[in-house]
Coordinates of C-alpha atoms and ligand atoms in Angstrom, one line a residue:
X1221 CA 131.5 155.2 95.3
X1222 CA 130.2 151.4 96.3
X1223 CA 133.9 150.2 94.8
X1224 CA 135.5 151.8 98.0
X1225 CA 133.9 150.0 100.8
X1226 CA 134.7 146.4 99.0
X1227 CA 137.3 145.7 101.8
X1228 CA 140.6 144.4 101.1
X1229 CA 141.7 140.7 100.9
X1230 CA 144.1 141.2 103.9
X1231 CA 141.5 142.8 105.9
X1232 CA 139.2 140.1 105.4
X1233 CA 142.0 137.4 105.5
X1234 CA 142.9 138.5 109.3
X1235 CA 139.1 138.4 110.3
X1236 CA 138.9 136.7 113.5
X1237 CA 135.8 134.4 112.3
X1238 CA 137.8 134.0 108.9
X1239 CA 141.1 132.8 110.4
X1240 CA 138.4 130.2 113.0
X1241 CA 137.7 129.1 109.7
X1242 CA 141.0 128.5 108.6
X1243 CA 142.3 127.1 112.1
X1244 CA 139.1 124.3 112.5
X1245 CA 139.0 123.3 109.1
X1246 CA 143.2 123.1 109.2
X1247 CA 142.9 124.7 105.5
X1248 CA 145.8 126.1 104.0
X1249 CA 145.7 130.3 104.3
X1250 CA 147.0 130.3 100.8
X1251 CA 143.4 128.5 99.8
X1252 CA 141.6 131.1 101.6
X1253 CA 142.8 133.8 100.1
X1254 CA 142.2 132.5 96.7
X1255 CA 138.7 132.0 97.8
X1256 CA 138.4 135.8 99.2
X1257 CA 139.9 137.4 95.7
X1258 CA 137.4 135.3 93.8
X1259 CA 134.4 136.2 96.1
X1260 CA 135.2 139.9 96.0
X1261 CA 135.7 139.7 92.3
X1262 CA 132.3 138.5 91.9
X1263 CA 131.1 141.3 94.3
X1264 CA 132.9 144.0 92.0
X1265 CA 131.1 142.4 88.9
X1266 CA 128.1 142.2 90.6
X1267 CA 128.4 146.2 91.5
X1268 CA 129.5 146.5 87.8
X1269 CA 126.2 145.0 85.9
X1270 CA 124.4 147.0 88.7
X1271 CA 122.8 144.0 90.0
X1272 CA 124.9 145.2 93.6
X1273 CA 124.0 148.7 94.6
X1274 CA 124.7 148.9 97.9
X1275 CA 126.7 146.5 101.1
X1276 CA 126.5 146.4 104.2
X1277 CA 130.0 145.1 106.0
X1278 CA 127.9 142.9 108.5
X1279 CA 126.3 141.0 104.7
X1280 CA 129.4 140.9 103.1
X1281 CA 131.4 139.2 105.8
X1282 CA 128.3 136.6 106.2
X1283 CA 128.0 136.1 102.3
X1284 CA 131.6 135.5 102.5
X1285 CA 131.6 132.8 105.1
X1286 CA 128.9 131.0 103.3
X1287 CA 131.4 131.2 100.0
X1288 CA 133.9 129.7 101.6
X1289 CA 132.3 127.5 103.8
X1290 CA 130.4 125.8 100.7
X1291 CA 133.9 125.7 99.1
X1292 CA 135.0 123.3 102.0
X1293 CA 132.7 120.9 101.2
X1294 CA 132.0 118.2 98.1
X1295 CA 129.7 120.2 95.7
X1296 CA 128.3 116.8 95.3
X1297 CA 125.2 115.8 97.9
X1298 CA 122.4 113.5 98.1
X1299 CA 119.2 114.6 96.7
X1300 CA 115.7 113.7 97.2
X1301 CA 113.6 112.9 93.9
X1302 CA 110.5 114.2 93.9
X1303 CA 110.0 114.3 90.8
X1304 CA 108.3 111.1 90.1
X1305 CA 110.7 110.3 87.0
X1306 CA 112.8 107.0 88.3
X1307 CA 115.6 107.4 85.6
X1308 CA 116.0 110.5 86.0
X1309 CA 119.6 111.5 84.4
X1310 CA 120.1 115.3 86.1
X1311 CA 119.7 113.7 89.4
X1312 CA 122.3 110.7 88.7
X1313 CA 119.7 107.9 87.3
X1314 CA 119.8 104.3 88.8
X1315 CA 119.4 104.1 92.2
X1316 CA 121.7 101.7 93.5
X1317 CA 120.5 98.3 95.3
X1318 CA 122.2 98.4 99.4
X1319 CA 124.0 95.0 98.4
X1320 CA 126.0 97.1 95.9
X1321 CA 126.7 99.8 98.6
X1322 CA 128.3 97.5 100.4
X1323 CA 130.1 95.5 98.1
X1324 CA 131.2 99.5 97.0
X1325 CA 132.8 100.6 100.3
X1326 CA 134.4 96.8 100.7
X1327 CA 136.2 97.4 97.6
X1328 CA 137.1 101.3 97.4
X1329 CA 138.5 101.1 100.5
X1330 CA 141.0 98.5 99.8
X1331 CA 143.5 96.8 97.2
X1332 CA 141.5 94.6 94.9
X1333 CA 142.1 92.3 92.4
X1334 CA 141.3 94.5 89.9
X1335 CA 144.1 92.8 87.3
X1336 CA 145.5 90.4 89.3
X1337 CA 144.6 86.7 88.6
X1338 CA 144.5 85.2 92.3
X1339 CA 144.9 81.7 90.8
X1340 CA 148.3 82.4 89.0
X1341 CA 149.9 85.1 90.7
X1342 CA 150.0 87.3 87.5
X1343 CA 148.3 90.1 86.0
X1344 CA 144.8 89.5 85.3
X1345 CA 142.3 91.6 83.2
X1346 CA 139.8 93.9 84.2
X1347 CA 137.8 92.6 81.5
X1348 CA 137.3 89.1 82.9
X1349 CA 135.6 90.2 86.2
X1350 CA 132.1 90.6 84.8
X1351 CA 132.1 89.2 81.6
X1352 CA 131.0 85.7 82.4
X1353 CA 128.4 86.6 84.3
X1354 CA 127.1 89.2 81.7
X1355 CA 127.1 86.0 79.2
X1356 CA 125.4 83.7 81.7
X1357 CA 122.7 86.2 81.8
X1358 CA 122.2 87.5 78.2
X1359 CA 123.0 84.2 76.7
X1360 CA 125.5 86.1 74.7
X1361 CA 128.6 84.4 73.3
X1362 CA 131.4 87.3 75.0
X1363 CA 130.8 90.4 76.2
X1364 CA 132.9 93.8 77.0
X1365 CA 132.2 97.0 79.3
X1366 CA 133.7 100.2 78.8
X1367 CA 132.4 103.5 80.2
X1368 CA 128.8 104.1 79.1
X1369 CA 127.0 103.2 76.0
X1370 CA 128.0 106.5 74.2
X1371 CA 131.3 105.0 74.5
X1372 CA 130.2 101.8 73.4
X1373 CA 128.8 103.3 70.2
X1374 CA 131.7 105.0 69.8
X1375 CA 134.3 101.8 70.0
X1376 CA 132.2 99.9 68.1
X1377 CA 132.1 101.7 65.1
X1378 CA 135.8 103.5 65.2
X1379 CA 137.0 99.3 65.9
X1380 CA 134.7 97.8 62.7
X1381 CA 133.8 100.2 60.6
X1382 CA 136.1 103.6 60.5
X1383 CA 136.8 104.5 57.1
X1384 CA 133.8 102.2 56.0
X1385 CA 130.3 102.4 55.4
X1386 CA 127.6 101.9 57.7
X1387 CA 124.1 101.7 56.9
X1388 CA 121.1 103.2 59.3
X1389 CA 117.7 103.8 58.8
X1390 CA 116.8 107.7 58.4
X1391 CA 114.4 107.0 61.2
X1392 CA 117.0 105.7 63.7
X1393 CA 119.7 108.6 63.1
X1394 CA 118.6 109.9 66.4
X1395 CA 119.7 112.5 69.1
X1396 CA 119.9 110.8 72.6
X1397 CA 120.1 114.1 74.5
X1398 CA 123.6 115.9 76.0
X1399 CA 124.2 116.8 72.4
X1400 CA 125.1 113.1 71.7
X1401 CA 123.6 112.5 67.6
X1402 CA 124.5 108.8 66.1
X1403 CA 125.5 110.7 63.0
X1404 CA 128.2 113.4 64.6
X1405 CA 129.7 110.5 66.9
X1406 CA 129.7 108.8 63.3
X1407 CA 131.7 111.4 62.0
X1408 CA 134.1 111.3 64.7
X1409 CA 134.7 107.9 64.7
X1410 CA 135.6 107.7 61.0
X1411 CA 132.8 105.7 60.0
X1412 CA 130.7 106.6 56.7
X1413 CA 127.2 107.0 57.3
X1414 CA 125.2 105.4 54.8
X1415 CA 121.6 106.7 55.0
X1416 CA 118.9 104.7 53.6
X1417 CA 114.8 104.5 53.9
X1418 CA 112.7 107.7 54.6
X1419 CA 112.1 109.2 58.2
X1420 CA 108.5 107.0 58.6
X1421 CA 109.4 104.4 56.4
X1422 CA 112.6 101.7 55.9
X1423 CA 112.0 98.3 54.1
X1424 CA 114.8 95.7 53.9
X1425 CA 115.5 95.9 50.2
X1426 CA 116.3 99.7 51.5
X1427 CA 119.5 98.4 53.1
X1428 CA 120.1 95.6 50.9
X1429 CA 120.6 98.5 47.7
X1430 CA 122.8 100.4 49.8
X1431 CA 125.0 97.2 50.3
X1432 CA 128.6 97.9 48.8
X1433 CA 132.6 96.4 49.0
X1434 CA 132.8 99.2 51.5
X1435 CA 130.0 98.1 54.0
X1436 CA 131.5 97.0 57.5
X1437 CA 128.3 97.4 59.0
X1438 CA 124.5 97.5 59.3
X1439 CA 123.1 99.4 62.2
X1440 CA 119.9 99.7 63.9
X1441 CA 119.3 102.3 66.9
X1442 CA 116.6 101.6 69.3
X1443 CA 114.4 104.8 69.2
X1444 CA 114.6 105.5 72.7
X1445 CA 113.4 108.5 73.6
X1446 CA 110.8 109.5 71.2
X1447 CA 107.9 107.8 70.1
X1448 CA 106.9 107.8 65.8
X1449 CA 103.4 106.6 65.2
X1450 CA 101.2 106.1 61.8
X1451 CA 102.0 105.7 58.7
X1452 CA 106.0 104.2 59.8
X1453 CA 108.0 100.8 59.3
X1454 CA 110.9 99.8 60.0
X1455 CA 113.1 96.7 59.6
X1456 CA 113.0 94.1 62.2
X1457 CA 115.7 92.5 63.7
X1458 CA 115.5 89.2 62.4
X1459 CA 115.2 90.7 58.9
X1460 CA 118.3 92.8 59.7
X1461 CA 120.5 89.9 61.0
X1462 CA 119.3 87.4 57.7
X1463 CA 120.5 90.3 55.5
X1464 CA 123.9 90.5 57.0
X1465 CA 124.7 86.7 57.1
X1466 CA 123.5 87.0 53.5
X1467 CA 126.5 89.5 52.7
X1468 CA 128.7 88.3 55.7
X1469 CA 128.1 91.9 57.2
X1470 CA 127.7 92.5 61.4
X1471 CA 124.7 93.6 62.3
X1472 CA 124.6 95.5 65.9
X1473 CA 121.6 97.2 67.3
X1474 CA 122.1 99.8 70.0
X1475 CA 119.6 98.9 72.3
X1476 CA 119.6 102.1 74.6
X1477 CA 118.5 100.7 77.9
X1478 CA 117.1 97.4 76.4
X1479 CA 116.6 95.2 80.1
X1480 CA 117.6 92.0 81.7
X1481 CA 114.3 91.9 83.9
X1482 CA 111.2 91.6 80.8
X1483 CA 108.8 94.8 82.3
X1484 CA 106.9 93.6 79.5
X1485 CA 105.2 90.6 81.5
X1486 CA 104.0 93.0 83.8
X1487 CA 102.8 95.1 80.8
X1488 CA 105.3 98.0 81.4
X1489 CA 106.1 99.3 78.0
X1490 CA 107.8 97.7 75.4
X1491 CA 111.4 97.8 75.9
X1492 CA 113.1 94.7 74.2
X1493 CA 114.2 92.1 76.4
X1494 CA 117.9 91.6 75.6
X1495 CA 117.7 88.1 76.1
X1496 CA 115.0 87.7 73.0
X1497 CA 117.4 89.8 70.9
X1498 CA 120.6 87.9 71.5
X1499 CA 118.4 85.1 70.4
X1500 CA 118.2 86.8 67.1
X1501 CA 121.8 86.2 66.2
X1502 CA 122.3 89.9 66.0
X1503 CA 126.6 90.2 65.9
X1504 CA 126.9 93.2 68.3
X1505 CA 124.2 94.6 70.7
X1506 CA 125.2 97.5 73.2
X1507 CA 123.4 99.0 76.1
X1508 CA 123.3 101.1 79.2
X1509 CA 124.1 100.1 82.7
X1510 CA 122.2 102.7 84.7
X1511 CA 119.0 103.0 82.5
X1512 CA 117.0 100.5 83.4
X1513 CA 118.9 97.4 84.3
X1514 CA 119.6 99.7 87.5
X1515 CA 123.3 99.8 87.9
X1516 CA 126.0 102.3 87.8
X1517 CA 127.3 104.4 84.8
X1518 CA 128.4 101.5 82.5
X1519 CA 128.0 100.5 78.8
X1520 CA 127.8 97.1 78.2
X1521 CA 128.8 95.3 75.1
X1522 CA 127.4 92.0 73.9
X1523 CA 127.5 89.1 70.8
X1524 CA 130.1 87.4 68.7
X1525 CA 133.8 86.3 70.3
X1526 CA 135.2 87.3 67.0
X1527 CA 134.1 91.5 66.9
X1528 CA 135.0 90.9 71.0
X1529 CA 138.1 90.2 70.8
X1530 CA 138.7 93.0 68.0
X1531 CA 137.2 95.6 70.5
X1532 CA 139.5 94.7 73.1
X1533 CA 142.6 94.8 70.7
X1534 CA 141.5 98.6 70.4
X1535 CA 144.0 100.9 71.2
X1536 CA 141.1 103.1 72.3
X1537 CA 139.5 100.6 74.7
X1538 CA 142.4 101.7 77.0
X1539 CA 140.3 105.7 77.4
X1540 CA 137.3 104.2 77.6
X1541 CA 137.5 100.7 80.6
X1542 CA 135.5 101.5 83.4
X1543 CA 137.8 102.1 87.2
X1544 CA 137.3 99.6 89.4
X1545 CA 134.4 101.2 91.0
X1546 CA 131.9 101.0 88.2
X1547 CA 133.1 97.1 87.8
X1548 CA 132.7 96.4 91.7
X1549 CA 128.9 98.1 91.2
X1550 CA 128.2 96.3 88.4
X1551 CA 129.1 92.9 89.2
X1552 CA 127.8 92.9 92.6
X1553 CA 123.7 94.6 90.4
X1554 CA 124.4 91.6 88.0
X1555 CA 124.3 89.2 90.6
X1556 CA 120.9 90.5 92.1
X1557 CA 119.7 89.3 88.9
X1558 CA 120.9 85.7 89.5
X1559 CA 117.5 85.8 92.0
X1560 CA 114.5 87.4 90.2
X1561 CA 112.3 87.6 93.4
X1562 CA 114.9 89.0 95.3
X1563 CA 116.0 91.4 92.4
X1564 CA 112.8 93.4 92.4
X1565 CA 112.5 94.0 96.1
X1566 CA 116.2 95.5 96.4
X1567 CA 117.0 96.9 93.1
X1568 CA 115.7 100.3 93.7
X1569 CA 114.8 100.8 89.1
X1570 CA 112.7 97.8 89.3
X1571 CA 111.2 98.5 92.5
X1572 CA 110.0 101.9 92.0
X1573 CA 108.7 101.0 88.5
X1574 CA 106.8 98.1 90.0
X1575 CA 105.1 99.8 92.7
X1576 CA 101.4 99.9 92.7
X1577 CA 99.6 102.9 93.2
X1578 CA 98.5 101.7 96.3
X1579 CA 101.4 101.4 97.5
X1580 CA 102.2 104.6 96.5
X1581 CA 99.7 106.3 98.0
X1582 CA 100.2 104.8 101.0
X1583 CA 103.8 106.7 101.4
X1584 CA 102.0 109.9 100.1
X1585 CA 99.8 109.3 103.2
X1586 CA 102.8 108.7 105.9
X1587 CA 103.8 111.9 103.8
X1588 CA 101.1 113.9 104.8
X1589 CA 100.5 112.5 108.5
X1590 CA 103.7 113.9 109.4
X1591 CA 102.9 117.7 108.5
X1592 CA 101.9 119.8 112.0
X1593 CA 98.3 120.3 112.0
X1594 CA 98.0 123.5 111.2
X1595 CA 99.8 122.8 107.6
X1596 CA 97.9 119.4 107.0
X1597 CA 95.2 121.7 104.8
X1598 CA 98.0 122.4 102.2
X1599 CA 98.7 119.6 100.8
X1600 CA 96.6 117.1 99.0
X1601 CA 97.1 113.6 97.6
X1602 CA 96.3 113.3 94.0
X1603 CA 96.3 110.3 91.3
X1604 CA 99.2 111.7 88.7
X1605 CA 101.6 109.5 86.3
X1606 CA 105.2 109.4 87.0
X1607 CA 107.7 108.6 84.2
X1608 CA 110.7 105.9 83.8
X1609 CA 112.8 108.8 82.5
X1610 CA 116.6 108.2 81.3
X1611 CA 114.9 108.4 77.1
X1612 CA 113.8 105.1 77.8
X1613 CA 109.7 104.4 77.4
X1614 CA 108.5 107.9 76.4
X1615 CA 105.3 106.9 75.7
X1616 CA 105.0 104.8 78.9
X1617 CA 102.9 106.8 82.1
X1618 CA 102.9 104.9 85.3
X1619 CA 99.8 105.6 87.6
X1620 CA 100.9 107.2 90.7
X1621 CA 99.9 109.4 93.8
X1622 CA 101.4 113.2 94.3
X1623 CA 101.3 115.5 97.6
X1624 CA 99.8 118.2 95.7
X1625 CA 101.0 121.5 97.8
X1626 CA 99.1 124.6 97.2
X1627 CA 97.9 127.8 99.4
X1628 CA 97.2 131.5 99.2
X1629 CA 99.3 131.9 101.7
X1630 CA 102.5 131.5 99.6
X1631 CA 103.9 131.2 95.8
X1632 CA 104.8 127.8 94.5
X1633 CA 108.0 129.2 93.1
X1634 CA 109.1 130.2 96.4
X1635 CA 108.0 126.6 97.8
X1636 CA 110.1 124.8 95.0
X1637 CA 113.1 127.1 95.7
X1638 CA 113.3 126.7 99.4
X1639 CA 112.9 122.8 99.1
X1640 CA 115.6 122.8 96.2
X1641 CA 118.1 124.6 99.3
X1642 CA 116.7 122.5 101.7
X1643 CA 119.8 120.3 103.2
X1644 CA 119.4 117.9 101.7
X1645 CA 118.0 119.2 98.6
X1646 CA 114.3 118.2 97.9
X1647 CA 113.6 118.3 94.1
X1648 CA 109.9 118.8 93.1
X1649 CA 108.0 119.9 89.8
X1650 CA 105.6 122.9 89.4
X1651 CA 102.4 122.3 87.6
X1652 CA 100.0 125.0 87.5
X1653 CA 99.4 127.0 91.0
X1654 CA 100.5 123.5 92.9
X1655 CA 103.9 122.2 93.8
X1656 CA 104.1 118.0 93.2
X1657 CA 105.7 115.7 95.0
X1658 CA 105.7 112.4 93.3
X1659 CA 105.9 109.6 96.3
X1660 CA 107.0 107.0 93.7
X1661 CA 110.6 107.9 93.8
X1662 CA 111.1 109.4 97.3
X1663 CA 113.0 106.4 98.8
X1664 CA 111.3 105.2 101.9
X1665 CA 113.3 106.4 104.8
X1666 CA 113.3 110.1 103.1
X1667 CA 109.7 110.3 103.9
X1668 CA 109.8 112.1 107.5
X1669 CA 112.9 114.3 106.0
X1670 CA 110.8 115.6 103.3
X1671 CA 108.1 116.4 105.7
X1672 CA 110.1 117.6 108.1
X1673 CA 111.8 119.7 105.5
X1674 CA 107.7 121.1 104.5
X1675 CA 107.1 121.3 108.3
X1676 CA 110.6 124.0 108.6
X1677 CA 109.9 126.0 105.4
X1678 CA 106.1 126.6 106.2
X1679 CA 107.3 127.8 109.5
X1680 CA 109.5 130.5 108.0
X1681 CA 106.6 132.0 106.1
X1682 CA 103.7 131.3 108.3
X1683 CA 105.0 133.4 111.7
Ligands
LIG2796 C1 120.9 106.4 76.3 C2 121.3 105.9 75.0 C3 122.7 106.0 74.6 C4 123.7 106.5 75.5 O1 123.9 105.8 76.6 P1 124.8 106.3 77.9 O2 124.9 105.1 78.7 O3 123.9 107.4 78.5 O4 126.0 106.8 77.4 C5 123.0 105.5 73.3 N1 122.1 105.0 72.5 C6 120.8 105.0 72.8 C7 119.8 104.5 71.8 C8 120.3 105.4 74.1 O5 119.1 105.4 74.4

């Protein structure tokens, strides 16, 4: 019977390259035992759904080691994007600019001022260390951050509108992906959704019938991550805001991304510049800090002093301010955008957007330089597109060059895999009998590590 020669915990616990493990990493024994009982219990499921028939004592020890060993270390690691997609959410989105780095370590390491006003010797706010410079920026009257824009949406309407009614377009009640829907975080905040217009088509007078004592709110959602062509309308801004001062109702638009940089003047999508809409007059206007303005995990709040002021007197604003971390990255990305020219070199978002495909294809070429000769005739460079990712400018392709690897010699799924446990991981996409590697998004100085990392794993299959 396989069960019988699953060795016991003690046996494995006095193991003399077990107990190395325990004295070099000075790890309690108590914490490698736990880890021993969970990695045999896997082995006896394993033997169970029959996907284990038979162990060797020499694999089992080595599997173990690995188990633990992996358990030693952060489960979190640096990744390489390959992928091509610049936002891309799985893999941690914005990228952030070295200054921040810096400013990061400076600050984690150490007490900070956090909530301590240097100038009185009292308790300060959190809340004050960005929000000038967010207003200096937008041109927005006050302005608030809290954890992401999720949670924006989410303040916003359980602060103004819970137990009230809020009117959307049919066409804006969207899904933004992880399972987050405008009307079930609607629902949860107390707010009554107030559906009006079709799914193609929403005029003004659609919102102005559904106008009642119990409005709090009129909403639009920027359709981030889906594009709706031909026979649509939908209500602009301007028309939106005039309705609300009309009826003295807030308007606020959830911009998604929305960005502080206009890609527009270098014809790059269509993404409204939030500047232009605070010009609107809207009353509320939230958006993301690590879609494409390029920063860390953030949601940023902007618009009248008033609905301000009533967010911060939310109980709730107390779950949902960002730690100090997230307010050291941001300020010190917001102030990269006090100097345009230098803003587009170091801000990694803007930067890989912008590149040309020459410039591009130029890294795709160091790329394939640095492969040993004998595995140059794998891999090709290729025009592609790469995407801005994070649901923001679906319909958006930006002309790139890929390292297109491909040979009879082995299968692409094998190729992806053994990049993906590559240390550190190299993540790449599959299309047809070829694996890609987008040289948009592989950061300059990972260039030799990905080739190097092609040079290793050819070598295991090729002797
Ligand atoms: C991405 C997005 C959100 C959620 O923003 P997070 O910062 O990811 O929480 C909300 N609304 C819209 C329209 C979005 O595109």
């Amino acid at each position: 019977m396989i069960f019988r020669s699953i060795p016991s915990v003690a046996s494995q616990l006095n193991h003399p390259i077990i107990k190395n493990i325990v004295e070099n990493h000075a790890v309690s024994s108590d914490y490698i035992t736990i880890l021993i009982k969970k990695y045999l219990e896997e082995v006896r499921s394993e033997i169970v759904s029959g996907q284990l028939t038979s162990i060797s004592e020499d694999q089992l020890l080595n599997d173990l080691v690995d188990f633990i060993r992996k358990r030693l270390k952060p489960n979190m690691v640096p990744v390489i994007n390959a992928t091509g997609v610049v936002l891309h959410t799985n893999l941690g989105r914005s990228v952030l600019p070295n200054a921040v780095n810096q400013h990061l370590t400076k600050i984690a390491g150490r007490y900070s001022n956090l909530e301590y006003n240097l100038e009185t010797g009292k308790r300060g706010s959190r809340h004050d260390i960005v929000e000038q410079l967010i207003t200096t920026l937008t041109g927005a009257e006050a302005a608030l951050v809290v954890n992401n824009n999720a949670s924006a949406v989410f303040l916003i309407l359980k602060a103004i509108a819970s137990e009230k009614e809020v009117i959307v377009s049919r066409g804006e009640i969207v899904e933004i992906g992880g399972s987050f829907r405008i009307s079930d975080i609607m629902k949860e905040s107390g707010a009554i959704l107030n559906e009006v217009g079709t799914t193609n088509r929403t005029y003004t007078h659609d919102y102005e019938r559904a106008i009642n004592e119990n409005t709090a709110m009129l909403l639009k959602v920027h359709k981030s991550n889906f594009v709706m062509n031909g026979y649509t309308h939908s209500v602009l801004t301007e028309d939106l805001v005039m309705l609300g001062q009309k009826h003295h109702i807030p308007v606020y638009e959830d911009l998604g991304s929305g960005v502080l940089y206009d890609l527009k003047k270098h014809k790059i999508g269509n993404e409204p510049f939030i500047k232009e809409i605070v010009n609107k007059k809207v009353d509320l206007i939230s958006f993301s800090g690590d879609k494409l303005l390029g920063g860390p995990q953030a949601g940023i709040i902007i618009g009248r002093r008033d609905l301000i002021n009533t967010l911060k007197k939310n109980p709730l604003i107390r779950a949902l301010r960002p730690d100090k971390l997230t307010l050291a990255a941001l300020e010190s990305t917001l102030l990269l955008y006090l100097d345009e020219k230098k803003l587009v070199e170091e801000l990694p978002t803007l930067r890989d957007i912008l590149l040309t495909p020459q410039e591009i294809k130029k890294k795709a070429e160091e790329l394939c330089d640095l492969l040993l000769d004998d595995y140059k005739p794998y891999a090709k460079i290729i025009p592609d597109y790469s995407e801005i990712g994070g649901g923001s400018m679906p319909d958006v392709k930006l002309p790139s060059f890929v390292v297109a690897v491909h040979s009879d010699r082995f299968d692409v799924q094998w190729l992806e895999r053994e990049l993906r446990k590559h240390d550190p991981p190299i993540i790449a996409r599959i299309h047809k009998n070829a694996l890609l590697l987008d040289a948009r998004t592989i950061q300059a100085d990972e260039i030799v590590i990905v080739a190097q990392g092609l040079n290793e794993i050819f070598g295991t299959r090729m002797i």
